[in-house]
Amino acid sequence: MNLPETFSANLKDILGEEYEAFEKALQTEAPVSIRLNPLKKFNPSFSLNEPVPWTSTGYYLESRPVFTLDPAFHAGAYYVQEASSMILEHILKNHAPARQPLKVLDLCAAPGGKTTHLASLLSADDLLVANEVIKSRVGILKENLLKWGFPNVIIVNQDPETFADLEGFFDIVLVDAPCSGEGMFRKTPEAVKEWSEESVSACSARQKRILSAAAMLVAPDGLLIYSTCTYNSTENQQNAHWLTRTLDFETVETDVPAGWGIAGGNPGLQFFPHKVKGEGFYIAAFRNKSRDERYVKGKPNIPRLPRKQTEELARWIRPEIFGAYAYYLKNDGGIVALKQTLLNETGAVLRALHKRSSGLDLGHFKGNDFIPSHALALSGWVSEEILRIPLSEKEALLYLKKESTGPNGHPNGWALVTFQGLELGWIKVIGNRVNNYLPAEWRIRMKLEE
Ligand code: SAM
């Protein structure tokens, strides 16, 4: 790998004698790691012998399986994520405000690595808002969140500057900022070609704009977390110091065991690939010292699902979950479930933001018939009364390719097809015909091995 000269000179300044080891690490293969979904039980086909030290759900794999050909991957049993960024868990465990419910915003969320991790760290009573400004990246964020099955999530597609009506609303705001990507040079060699001194300066200025919009949204004593996958101080330290100098934030430092190999980021933490088993990454946390809180509380301003349809819906959902949610109708007829205990908080978000989709999307009614959504299939909410049809691995892959629906001979109506107990999606049996309801855009396009 040919590193840009000014990049190497800067890293030599930062690392001194360690520079050679750093450069050597960039010539080795990037480790493969995954994070398990605590909401889904799963029998992996690979061994999980080597945990990532700073998270309770992350593991290194010995080699890279073809994830696309693992039905458990499509069921949301795990997320493939670079290990360094899983440190988010350690930051939250040390510094998350002790409040209930927690209102959390992931401001730069796609494709959803850190959002799914946040979802695993939150309780069923907390609210998560995931925003991605670039429209073409919202689809993958939705897909990953829907597979993950955390219900109290609102997905938004807005510029951070348009969140101003939620001043002081969030207990935790994560800015995993678009950056010059120096920490990704080993994993994504194209990042080397895109790197330039100008792009470092442009990224730094953009991060400052995002951080100043983010800072307004943090509740009194709430936490602002800033991360990048880069090393230079024009982005990391300059912006971290700017936050504490210019805005009313103080740094909160995070202790890490020396054996983890993580360097101090002055402030925060810095990961280098010659010291940790992971890619380059920077993260720092700040607490809000200001008292400003200005947002409009109130129940969601969308209509409730009519009573008769709510009664029909009850048949589909586990009773212990059904009563904890309220059911609303979107403009397009879709039904969303919003947690009863979070209606005021959800209402505030729905009033303040416009380009968003809220809560768990359950499906819609066609006349008196309920058509369940793929999100419902993967949510873990479906009542035990609804038929499950277990598939073999081969049958599961054919279902996920949308080439087959599984074995015949089942009673008429809707059924969930499963693989090793993990729900994969819906089929509907109508006489001799069986329809496969996997969303076409999610089907496996890869050729299956014979
Ligand atoms: N948090 C994600 C994860 O863990 O999977 C990765 C986020 S990536 C580092 C940064 C994201 O910021 C990208 O999805 C990018 O589209 C988005 N972005 C780009 N420009 C932005 C802006 N001006 N404001 C907010 N987000 C922006």
GROMACS .gro file of C-alpha atoms and ligand atoms in nm:
model
  477
    1MET     CA    1   0.000   0.000   0.000
    2ASN     CA    2   0.142   0.339  -0.101
    3LEU     CA    3   0.064   0.584   0.175
    4PRO     CA    4   0.038   0.958   0.094
    5GLU     CA    5   0.360   1.134   0.205
    6THR     CA    6   0.197   1.396   0.424
    7PHE     CA    7  -0.016   1.128   0.592
    8SER     CA    8   0.297   0.924   0.678
    9ALA     CA    9   0.480   1.233   0.804
   10ASN     CA   10   0.190   1.316   1.034
   11LEU     CA   11   0.167   0.958   1.167
   12LYS     CA   12   0.545   0.962   1.230
   13ASP     CA   13   0.492   1.275   1.439
   14ILE     CA   14   0.213   1.108   1.634
   15LEU     CA   15   0.373   0.765   1.677
   16GLY     CA   16   0.749   0.832   1.684
   17GLU     CA   17   0.935   0.500   1.709
   18GLU     CA   18   0.613   0.302   1.675
   19TYR     CA   19   0.556   0.423   1.317
   20GLU     CA   20   0.728   0.120   1.162
   21ALA     CA   21   0.506  -0.125   1.353
   22PHE     CA   22   0.202   0.079   1.243
   23GLU     CA   23   0.301   0.065   0.878
   24LYS     CA   24   0.366  -0.309   0.904
   25ALA     CA   25   0.022  -0.366   1.057
   26LEU     CA   26  -0.134  -0.197   0.752
   27GLN     CA   27   0.019  -0.469   0.532
   28THR     CA   28  -0.157  -0.747   0.729
   29GLU     CA   29  -0.512  -0.867   0.675
   30ALA     CA   30  -0.788  -0.685   0.866
   31PRO     CA   31  -0.943  -0.899   1.143
   32VAL     CA   32  -1.305  -1.011   1.101
   33SER     CA   33  -1.544  -0.952   1.388
   34ILE     CA   34  -1.915  -0.975   1.456
   35ARG     CA   35  -2.150  -0.856   1.727
   36LEU     CA   36  -2.430  -1.087   1.842
   37ASN     CA   37  -2.787  -0.970   1.876
   38PRO     CA   38  -2.893  -1.033   2.238
   39LEU     CA   39  -3.258  -1.035   2.125
   40LYS     CA   40  -3.205  -1.347   1.908
   41LYS     CA   41  -3.087  -1.695   2.008
   42PHE     CA   42  -2.854  -1.849   1.756
   43ASN     CA   43  -2.630  -2.153   1.692
   44PRO     CA   44  -2.341  -2.011   1.491
   45SER     CA   45  -2.173  -2.218   1.223
   46PHE     CA   46  -1.838  -2.059   1.319
   47SER     CA   47  -1.660  -2.072   1.654
   48LEU     CA   48  -1.684  -1.784   1.901
   49ASN     CA   49  -1.368  -1.850   2.101
   50GLU     CA   50  -1.213  -1.506   2.095
   51PRO     CA   51  -1.423  -1.228   2.250
   52VAL     CA   52  -1.357  -0.862   2.169
   53PRO     CA   53  -1.238  -0.743   2.515
   54TRP     CA   54  -1.438  -0.419   2.535
   55THR     CA   55  -1.787  -0.550   2.459
   56SER     CA   56  -2.005  -0.831   2.591
   57THR     CA   57  -2.137  -0.936   2.250
   58GLY     CA   58  -1.841  -0.903   2.008
   59TYR     CA   59  -1.621  -1.185   1.876
   60TYR     CA   60  -1.332  -1.220   1.633
   61LEU     CA   61  -1.373  -1.492   1.371
   62GLU     CA   62  -1.082  -1.704   1.250
   63SER     CA   63  -1.167  -1.641   0.886
   64ARG     CA   64  -1.430  -1.455   0.687
   65PRO     CA   65  -1.732  -1.677   0.609
   66VAL     CA   66  -1.961  -1.590   0.317
   67PHE     CA   67  -2.209  -1.406   0.539
   68THR     CA   68  -2.461  -1.377   0.252
   69LEU     CA   69  -2.498  -1.755   0.255
   70ASP     CA   70  -2.578  -1.776   0.626
   71PRO     CA   71  -2.956  -1.759   0.691
   72ALA     CA   72  -2.884  -1.644   1.050
   73PHE     CA   73  -2.721  -1.328   0.909
   74HIS     CA   74  -3.044  -1.243   0.720
   75ALA     CA   75  -3.246  -1.308   1.037
   76GLY     CA   76  -3.047  -1.040   1.224
   77ALA     CA   77  -2.875  -1.282   1.465
   78TYR     CA   78  -2.551  -1.082   1.436
   79TYR     CA   79  -2.397  -0.774   1.273
   80VAL     CA   80  -2.058  -0.777   1.100
   81GLN     CA   81  -1.867  -0.488   1.256
   82GLU     CA   82  -1.508  -0.376   1.287
   83ALA     CA   83  -1.397  -0.439   1.650
   84SER     CA   84  -1.252  -0.100   1.758
   85SER     CA   85  -1.586   0.078   1.717
   86MET     CA   86  -1.748  -0.164   1.965
   87ILE     CA   87  -1.578   0.046   2.240
   88LEU     CA   88  -1.900   0.249   2.234
   89GLU     CA   89  -2.034  -0.004   2.487
   90HIS     CA   90  -1.757   0.071   2.736
   91ILE     CA   91  -1.820   0.447   2.702
   92LEU     CA   92  -2.192   0.404   2.765
   93LYS     CA   93  -2.141   0.168   3.060
   94ASN     CA   94  -1.914   0.428   3.221
   95HIS     CA   95  -2.093   0.751   3.140
   96ALA     CA   96  -2.459   0.705   3.034
   97PRO     CA   97  -2.682   0.929   3.250
   98ALA     CA   98  -2.877   0.726   3.506
   99ARG     CA   99  -3.224   0.816   3.373
  100GLN     CA  100  -3.530   0.623   3.269
  101PRO     CA  101  -3.631   0.630   2.993
  102LEU     CA  102  -3.314   0.723   2.807
  103LYS     CA  103  -3.363   0.922   2.487
  104VAL     CA  104  -3.077   0.852   2.250
  105LEU     CA  105  -2.992   1.004   1.910
  106ASP     CA  106  -2.750   0.854   1.658
  107LEU     CA  107  -2.708   1.153   1.427
  108CYS     CA  108  -2.491   0.995   1.151
  109ALA     CA  109  -2.633   0.646   1.156
  110ALA     CA  110  -2.609   0.456   0.822
  111PRO     CA  111  -2.545   0.170   0.774
  112GLY     CA  112  -2.637   0.116   1.138
  113GLY     CA  113  -2.337  -0.052   1.305
  114LYS     CA  114  -2.346   0.174   1.606
  115THR     CA  115  -2.725   0.211   1.601
  116THR     CA  116  -2.773  -0.166   1.635
  117HIS     CA  117  -2.511  -0.166   1.911
  118LEU     CA  118  -2.691   0.119   2.092
  119ALA     CA  119  -3.018  -0.075   2.056
  120SER     CA  120  -2.855  -0.373   2.232
  121LEU     CA  121  -2.737  -0.151   2.516
  122LEU     CA  122  -3.074   0.016   2.575
  123SER     CA  123  -3.365  -0.126   2.771
  124ALA     CA  124  -3.708  -0.201   2.624
  125ASP     CA  125  -3.827   0.128   2.783
  126ASP     CA  126  -3.578   0.357   2.608
  127LEU     CA  127  -3.619   0.554   2.285
  128LEU     CA  128  -3.366   0.550   2.000
  129VAL     CA  129  -3.368   0.795   1.707
  130ALA     CA  130  -3.143   0.707   1.412
  131ASN     CA  131  -3.076   0.979   1.154
  132GLU     CA  132  -2.904   0.953   0.817
  133VAL     CA  133  -2.888   1.266   0.603
  134ILE     CA  134  -2.806   1.094   0.272
  135LYS     CA  135  -3.129   0.954   0.132
  136SER     CA  136  -2.969   0.668  -0.064
  137ARG     CA  137  -2.816   0.535   0.261
  138VAL     CA  138  -3.142   0.527   0.460
  139GLY     CA  139  -3.254   0.196   0.301
  140ILE     CA  140  -2.962  -0.003   0.441
  141LEU     CA  141  -3.007   0.162   0.782
  142LYS     CA  142  -3.376   0.059   0.782
  143GLU     CA  143  -3.290  -0.293   0.673
  144ASN     CA  144  -3.031  -0.342   0.947
  145LEU     CA  145  -3.254  -0.196   1.218
  146LEU     CA  146  -3.555  -0.393   1.113
  147LYS     CA  147  -3.353  -0.717   1.123
  148TRP     CA  148  -3.222  -0.623   1.466
  149GLY     CA  149  -3.577  -0.617   1.608
  150PHE     CA  150  -3.549  -0.326   1.855
  151PRO     CA  151  -3.899  -0.174   1.845
  152ASN     CA  152  -3.859   0.175   1.998
  153VAL     CA  153  -3.672   0.329   1.712
  154ILE     CA  154  -3.753   0.623   1.486
  155ILE     CA  155  -3.557   0.650   1.162
  156VAL     CA  156  -3.501   1.001   1.027
  157ASN     CA  157  -3.359   1.140   0.701
  158GLN     CA  158  -3.272   1.503   0.781
  159ASP     CA  159  -2.985   1.744   0.801
  160PRO     CA  160  -2.861   1.774   1.164
  161GLU     CA  161  -2.934   2.148   1.150
  162THR     CA  162  -3.308   2.078   1.109
  163PHE     CA  163  -3.336   1.913   1.454
  164ALA     CA  164  -3.339   2.247   1.638
  165ASP     CA  165  -3.696   2.197   1.773
  166LEU     CA  166  -3.555   1.921   1.996
  167GLU     CA  167  -3.321   2.147   2.189
  168GLY     CA  168  -3.204   1.973   2.509
  169PHE     CA  169  -3.416   1.663   2.439
  170PHE     CA  170  -3.165   1.375   2.417
  171ASP     CA  171  -2.979   1.217   2.710
  172ILE     CA  172  -2.716   1.079   2.471
  173VAL     CA  173  -2.621   1.207   2.124
  174LEU     CA  174  -2.372   1.013   1.915
  175VAL     CA  175  -2.191   1.188   1.628
  176ASP     CA  176  -2.006   0.914   1.442
  177ALA     CA  177  -1.888   1.170   1.193
  178PRO     CA  178  -1.810   1.144   0.821
  179CYS     CA  179  -1.429   1.172   0.820
  180SER     CA  180  -1.115   1.137   0.609
  181GLY     CA  181  -1.110   0.762   0.687
  182GLU     CA  182  -0.739   0.717   0.766
  183GLY     CA  183  -0.828   0.433   1.004
  184MET     CA  184  -0.988   0.242   0.716
  185PHE     CA  185  -0.680   0.235   0.489
  186ARG     CA  186  -0.619  -0.138   0.556
  187LYS     CA  187  -0.982  -0.249   0.518
  188THR     CA  188  -1.080  -0.015   0.234
  189PRO     CA  189  -0.775   0.067   0.018
  190GLU     CA  190  -0.987   0.312  -0.191
  191ALA     CA  191  -0.983   0.537   0.118
  192VAL     CA  192  -0.610   0.594   0.051
  193LYS     CA  193  -0.685   0.729  -0.297
  194GLU     CA  194  -0.953   0.964  -0.165
  195TRP     CA  195  -0.730   1.104   0.111
  196SER     CA  196  -0.579   1.453   0.076
  197GLU     CA  197  -0.485   1.738   0.308
  198GLU     CA  198  -0.778   1.933   0.162
  199SER     CA  199  -1.020   1.652   0.244
  200VAL     CA  200  -0.892   1.644   0.606
  201SER     CA  201  -0.964   2.018   0.640
  202ALA     CA  202  -1.303   1.988   0.470
  203CYS     CA  203  -1.399   1.694   0.696
  204SER     CA  204  -1.290   1.885   1.004
  205ALA     CA  205  -1.506   2.188   0.911
  206ARG     CA  206  -1.805   1.964   0.834
  207GLN     CA  207  -1.765   1.783   1.167
  208LYS     CA  208  -1.766   2.116   1.348
  209ARG     CA  209  -2.099   2.204   1.183
  210ILE     CA  210  -2.248   1.865   1.277
  211LEU     CA  211  -2.115   1.887   1.633
  212SER     CA  212  -2.256   2.234   1.689
  213ALA     CA  213  -2.603   2.116   1.571
  214ALA     CA  214  -2.566   1.802   1.788
  215ALA     CA  215  -2.457   1.994   2.098
  216MET     CA  216  -2.786   2.189   2.108
  217LEU     CA  217  -2.983   1.867   2.129
  218VAL     CA  218  -2.814   1.727   2.440
  219ALA     CA  219  -3.014   1.740   2.767
  220PRO     CA  220  -2.866   1.906   3.077
  221ASP     CA  221  -2.596   1.671   3.212
  222GLY     CA  222  -2.647   1.457   2.900
  223LEU     CA  223  -2.367   1.298   2.701
  224LEU     CA  224  -2.229   1.393   2.360
  225ILE     CA  225  -2.011   1.125   2.200
  226TYR     CA  226  -1.788   1.217   1.905
  227SER     CA  227  -1.613   0.949   1.701
  228THR     CA  228  -1.423   0.920   1.373
  229CYS     CA  229  -1.224   0.649   1.200
  230THR     CA  230  -0.922   0.872   1.155
  231TYR     CA  231  -0.598   0.971   1.338
  232ASN     CA  232  -0.522   1.334   1.258
  233SER     CA  233  -0.570   1.611   1.512
  234THR     CA  234  -0.725   1.854   1.259
  235GLU     CA  235  -1.038   1.640   1.287
  236ASN     CA  236  -1.018   1.466   1.627
  237GLN     CA  237  -0.848   1.686   1.887
  238GLN     CA  238  -0.919   2.024   1.728
  239ASN     CA  239  -1.292   1.955   1.727
  240ALA     CA  240  -1.288   1.795   2.073
  241HIS     CA  241  -1.111   2.101   2.217
  242TRP     CA  242  -1.339   2.336   2.025
  243LEU     CA  243  -1.642   2.166   2.189
  244THR     CA  244  -1.516   2.232   2.540
  245ARG     CA  245  -1.376   2.578   2.464
  246THR     CA  246  -1.665   2.721   2.265
  247LEU     CA  247  -1.971   2.530   2.379
  248ASP     CA  248  -2.076   2.449   2.732
  249PHE     CA  249  -1.934   2.095   2.744
  250GLU     CA  250  -1.674   1.927   2.966
  251THR     CA  251  -1.465   1.625   2.872
  252VAL     CA  252  -1.536   1.299   3.049
  253GLU     CA  253  -1.238   1.065   3.038
  254THR     CA  254  -1.279   0.689   3.013
  255ASP     CA  255  -1.042   0.449   3.191
  256VAL     CA  256  -0.943   0.141   2.995
  257PRO     CA  257  -0.727  -0.153   3.111
  258ALA     CA  258  -0.369  -0.117   2.982
  259GLY     CA  259  -0.390  -0.470   2.835
  260TRP     CA  260  -0.646  -0.355   2.577
  261GLY     CA  261  -0.376  -0.162   2.391
  262ILE     CA  262  -0.589   0.153   2.345
  263ALA     CA  263  -0.400   0.483   2.342
  264GLY     CA  264  -0.508   0.809   2.507
  265GLY     CA  265  -0.669   1.045   2.255
  266ASN     CA  266  -0.620   1.372   2.447
  267PRO     CA  267  -0.910   1.377   2.512
  268GLY     CA  268  -1.078   1.040   2.458
  269LEU     CA  269  -0.940   0.718   2.316
  270GLN     CA  270  -0.743   0.638   1.999
  271PHE     CA  271  -0.713   0.294   1.839
  272PHE     CA  272  -0.410   0.204   1.623
  273PRO     CA  273  -0.401  -0.124   1.429
  274HIS     CA  274  -0.051  -0.216   1.553
  275LYS     CA  275  -0.171  -0.197   1.916
  276VAL     CA  276  -0.526  -0.342   1.900
  277LYS     CA  277  -0.693  -0.612   1.694
  278GLY     CA  278  -0.909  -0.368   1.501
  279GLU     CA  279  -0.897  -0.066   1.270
  280GLY     CA  280  -0.803   0.296   1.342
  281PHE     CA  281  -1.072   0.472   1.546
  282TYR     CA  282  -1.113   0.779   1.769
  283ILE     CA  283  -1.381   0.839   2.031
  284ALA     CA  284  -1.434   1.103   2.301
  285ALA     CA  285  -1.723   1.183   2.536
  286PHE     CA  286  -1.844   1.517   2.673
  287ARG     CA  287  -2.100   1.618   2.932
  288ASN     CA  288  -2.339   1.911   2.879
  289LYS     CA  289  -2.310   2.176   3.147
  290SER     CA  290  -2.584   2.405   3.011
  291ARG     CA  291  -2.949   2.400   3.125
  292ASP     CA  292  -3.137   2.472   2.801
  293GLU     CA  293  -3.433   2.247   2.730
  294ARG     CA  294  -3.690   2.365   2.476
  295TYR     CA  295  -3.913   2.119   2.299
  296VAL     CA  296  -4.286   2.055   2.271
  297LYS     CA  297  -4.412   1.755   2.466
  298GLY     CA  298  -4.737   1.582   2.377
  299LYS     CA  299  -4.885   1.258   2.246
  300PRO     CA  300  -4.820   1.157   1.883
  301ASN     CA  301  -5.026   1.369   1.642
  302ILE     CA  302  -5.129   1.079   1.416
  303PRO     CA  303  -5.457   0.882   1.429
  304ARG     CA  304  -5.503   0.568   1.641
  305LEU     CA  305  -5.583   0.238   1.474
  306PRO     CA  306  -5.965   0.181   1.490
  307ARG     CA  307  -6.081  -0.052   1.768
  308LYS     CA  308  -6.198  -0.339   1.546
  309GLN     CA  309  -5.865  -0.356   1.366
  310THR     CA  310  -5.676  -0.330   1.696
  311GLU     CA  311  -5.870  -0.635   1.817
  312GLU     CA  312  -5.777  -0.830   1.503
  313LEU     CA  313  -5.412  -0.724   1.543
  314ALA     CA  314  -5.408  -0.866   1.898
  315ARG     CA  315  -5.433  -1.218   1.752
  316TRP     CA  316  -5.093  -1.173   1.582
  317ILE     CA  317  -4.885  -1.042   1.871
  318ARG     CA  318  -4.761  -1.202   2.192
  319PRO     CA  319  -5.003  -1.088   2.466
  320GLU     CA  320  -4.728  -0.967   2.701
  321ILE     CA  321  -4.608  -0.729   2.428
  322PHE     CA  322  -4.943  -0.630   2.281
  323GLY     CA  323  -5.065  -0.437   2.588
  324ALA     CA  324  -4.741  -0.243   2.629
  325TYR     CA  325  -4.784  -0.066   2.291
  326ALA     CA  326  -5.034   0.173   2.134
  327TYR     CA  327  -5.124   0.132   1.766
  328TYR     CA  328  -5.133   0.419   1.518
  329LEU     CA  329  -5.211   0.464   1.150
  330LYS     CA  330  -4.971   0.635   0.909
  331ASN     CA  331  -5.087   0.832   0.601
  332ASP     CA  332  -5.013   0.534   0.376
  333GLY     CA  333  -5.229   0.300   0.587
  334GLY     CA  334  -4.931   0.135   0.757
  335ILE     CA  335  -4.970   0.049   1.124
  336VAL     CA  336  -4.703   0.147   1.374
  337ALA     CA  337  -4.660   0.036   1.732
  338LEU     CA  338  -4.542   0.297   1.983
  339LYS     CA  339  -4.454   0.211   2.341
  340GLN     CA  340  -4.727   0.332   2.581
  341THR     CA  341  -4.472   0.461   2.833
  342LEU     CA  342  -4.291   0.662   2.562
  343LEU     CA  343  -4.588   0.836   2.396
  344ASN     CA  344  -4.492   1.186   2.513
  345GLU     CA  345  -4.130   1.141   2.407
  346THR     CA  346  -4.226   0.986   2.073
  347GLY     CA  347  -4.483   1.264   2.026
  348ALA     CA  348  -4.213   1.530   2.073
  349VAL     CA  349  -3.995   1.365   1.807
  350LEU     CA  350  -4.281   1.322   1.561
  351ARG     CA  351  -4.381   1.688   1.598
  352ALA     CA  352  -4.028   1.819   1.555
  353LEU     CA  353  -3.908   1.600   1.266
  354HIS     CA  354  -4.081   1.547   0.936
  355LYS     CA  355  -3.881   1.311   0.717
  356ARG     CA  356  -3.906   1.013   0.948
  357SER     CA  357  -4.066   0.675   0.991
  358SER     CA  358  -4.168   0.592   1.341
  359GLY     CA  359  -4.184   0.287   1.560
  360LEU     CA  360  -4.218  -0.073   1.454
  361ASP     CA  361  -4.401  -0.102   1.122
  362LEU     CA  362  -4.642  -0.393   1.168
  363GLY     CA  363  -4.824  -0.418   0.834
  364HIS     CA  364  -5.158  -0.291   0.702
  365PHE     CA  365  -5.522  -0.387   0.660
  366LYS     CA  366  -5.670  -0.475   0.322
  367GLY     CA  367  -6.042  -0.470   0.397
  368ASN     CA  368  -6.074  -0.686   0.706
  369ASP     CA  369  -5.756  -0.881   0.637
  370PHE     CA  370  -5.430  -0.796   0.809
  371ILE     CA  371  -5.122  -0.815   0.585
  372PRO     CA  372  -4.821  -0.854   0.816
  373SER     CA  373  -4.494  -0.676   0.736
  374HIS     CA  374  -4.146  -0.821   0.709
  375ALA     CA  375  -4.051  -0.606   1.010
  376LEU     CA  376  -4.314  -0.789   1.216
  377ALA     CA  377  -4.174  -1.125   1.101
  378LEU     CA  378  -3.827  -1.035   1.232
  379SER     CA  379  -3.939  -0.852   1.546
  380GLY     CA  380  -3.976  -1.149   1.781
  381TRP     CA  381  -4.332  -1.022   1.851
  382VAL     CA  382  -4.536  -1.279   1.657
  383SER     CA  383  -4.779  -1.481   1.868
  384GLU     CA  384  -4.709  -1.850   1.933
  385GLU     CA  385  -5.054  -1.912   1.781
  386ILE     CA  386  -4.923  -1.827   1.434
  387LEU     CA  387  -4.785  -2.127   1.244
  388ARG     CA  388  -4.403  -2.160   1.221
  389ILE     CA  389  -4.248  -2.377   0.950
  390PRO     CA  390  -3.886  -2.479   1.017
  391LEU     CA  391  -3.663  -2.488   0.707
  392SER     CA  392  -3.335  -2.670   0.641
  393GLU     CA  393  -3.037  -2.453   0.549
  394LYS     CA  394  -3.088  -2.526   0.179
  395GLU     CA  395  -3.460  -2.449   0.196
  396ALA     CA  396  -3.387  -2.131   0.394
  397LEU     CA  397  -3.141  -2.010   0.130
  398LEU     CA  398  -3.391  -2.081  -0.150
  399TYR     CA  399  -3.656  -1.888   0.046
  400LEU     CA  400  -3.410  -1.599   0.091
  401LYS     CA  401  -3.337  -1.608  -0.282
  402LYS     CA  402  -3.713  -1.587  -0.334
  403GLU     CA  403  -3.695  -1.899  -0.549
  404SER     CA  404  -3.905  -2.119  -0.328
  405THR     CA  405  -4.135  -2.102  -0.030
  406GLY     CA  406  -4.038  -2.411   0.164
  407PRO     CA  407  -4.214  -2.748   0.181
  408ASN     CA  408  -4.577  -2.789   0.069
  409GLY     CA  409  -4.869  -2.943   0.253
  410HIS     CA  410  -4.941  -2.672   0.510
  411PRO     CA  411  -5.284  -2.533   0.601
  412ASN     CA  412  -5.415  -2.223   0.425
  413GLY     CA  413  -5.306  -1.887   0.567
  414TRP     CA  414  -5.000  -1.702   0.687
  415ALA     CA  415  -4.697  -1.879   0.834
  416LEU     CA  416  -4.353  -1.775   0.952
  417VAL     CA  417  -4.065  -1.970   0.803
  418THR     CA  418  -3.775  -2.024   1.044
  419PHE     CA  419  -3.416  -2.148   1.041
  420GLN     CA  420  -3.286  -2.296   1.367
  421GLY     CA  421  -3.561  -2.113   1.552
  422LEU     CA  422  -3.478  -1.775   1.390
  423GLU     CA  423  -3.765  -1.613   1.204
  424LEU     CA  424  -3.686  -1.542   0.837
  425GLY     CA  425  -4.009  -1.407   0.687
  426TRP     CA  426  -4.368  -1.475   0.583
  427ILE     CA  427  -4.528  -1.714   0.342
  428LYS     CA  428  -4.898  -1.742   0.260
  429VAL     CA  429  -5.059  -2.071   0.161
  430ILE     CA  430  -5.364  -2.044  -0.066
  431GLY     CA  431  -5.476  -2.391  -0.179
  432ASN     CA  432  -5.200  -2.535  -0.395
  433ARG     CA  433  -5.021  -2.204  -0.420
  434VAL     CA  434  -4.770  -2.068  -0.171
  435ASN     CA  435  -4.655  -1.704  -0.190
  436ASN     CA  436  -4.313  -1.593  -0.067
  437TYR     CA  437  -4.342  -1.251   0.108
  438LEU     CA  438  -3.971  -1.173   0.143
  439PRO     CA  439  -3.923  -0.812   0.017
  440ALA     CA  440  -3.781  -0.847  -0.335
  441GLU     CA  441  -3.506  -0.589  -0.273
  442TRP     CA  442  -3.367  -0.805   0.010
  443ARG     CA  443  -3.338  -1.132  -0.173
  444ILE     CA  444  -3.000  -1.303  -0.203
  445ARG     CA  445  -2.865  -1.233  -0.551
  446MET     CA  446  -2.560  -1.454  -0.516
  447LYS     CA  447  -2.547  -1.794  -0.684
  448LEU     CA  448  -2.597  -2.081  -0.439
  449GLU     CA  449  -2.348  -2.366  -0.434
  450GLU     CA  450  -2.489  -2.703  -0.550
  451SAM     N1  451  -2.247   0.525   1.242
  451SAM     C1  452  -2.237   0.442   1.122
  451SAM     C2  453  -2.211   0.299   1.162
  451SAM     O1  454  -2.155   0.275   1.271
  451SAM     O2  455  -2.250   0.209   1.086
  451SAM     C3  456  -2.132   0.495   1.028
  451SAM     C4  457  -2.147   0.641   1.000
  451SAM     S1  458  -2.037   0.707   0.882
  451SAM     C5  459  -1.888   0.715   0.966
  451SAM     C6  460  -2.087   0.874   0.872
  451SAM     C7  461  -2.227   0.898   0.820
  451SAM     O3  462  -2.251   1.039   0.820
  451SAM     C8  463  -2.249   0.850   0.679
  451SAM     O4  464  -2.359   0.765   0.674
  451SAM     C9  465  -2.277   0.979   0.600
  451SAM     O5  466  -2.373   0.961   0.500
  451SAM    C10  467  -2.327   1.073   0.707
  451SAM     N2  468  -2.307   1.216   0.672
  451SAM    C11  469  -2.241   1.270   0.566
  451SAM     N3  470  -2.250   1.404   0.568
  451SAM    C12  471  -2.320   1.437   0.678
  451SAM    C13  472  -2.364   1.560   0.733
  451SAM     N4  473  -2.333   1.676   0.677
  451SAM     N5  474  -2.438   1.554   0.846
  451SAM    C14  475  -2.468   1.438   0.904
  451SAM     N6  476  -2.429   1.318   0.857
  451SAM    C15  477  -2.356   1.318   0.745
   0.00000   0.00000   0.00000
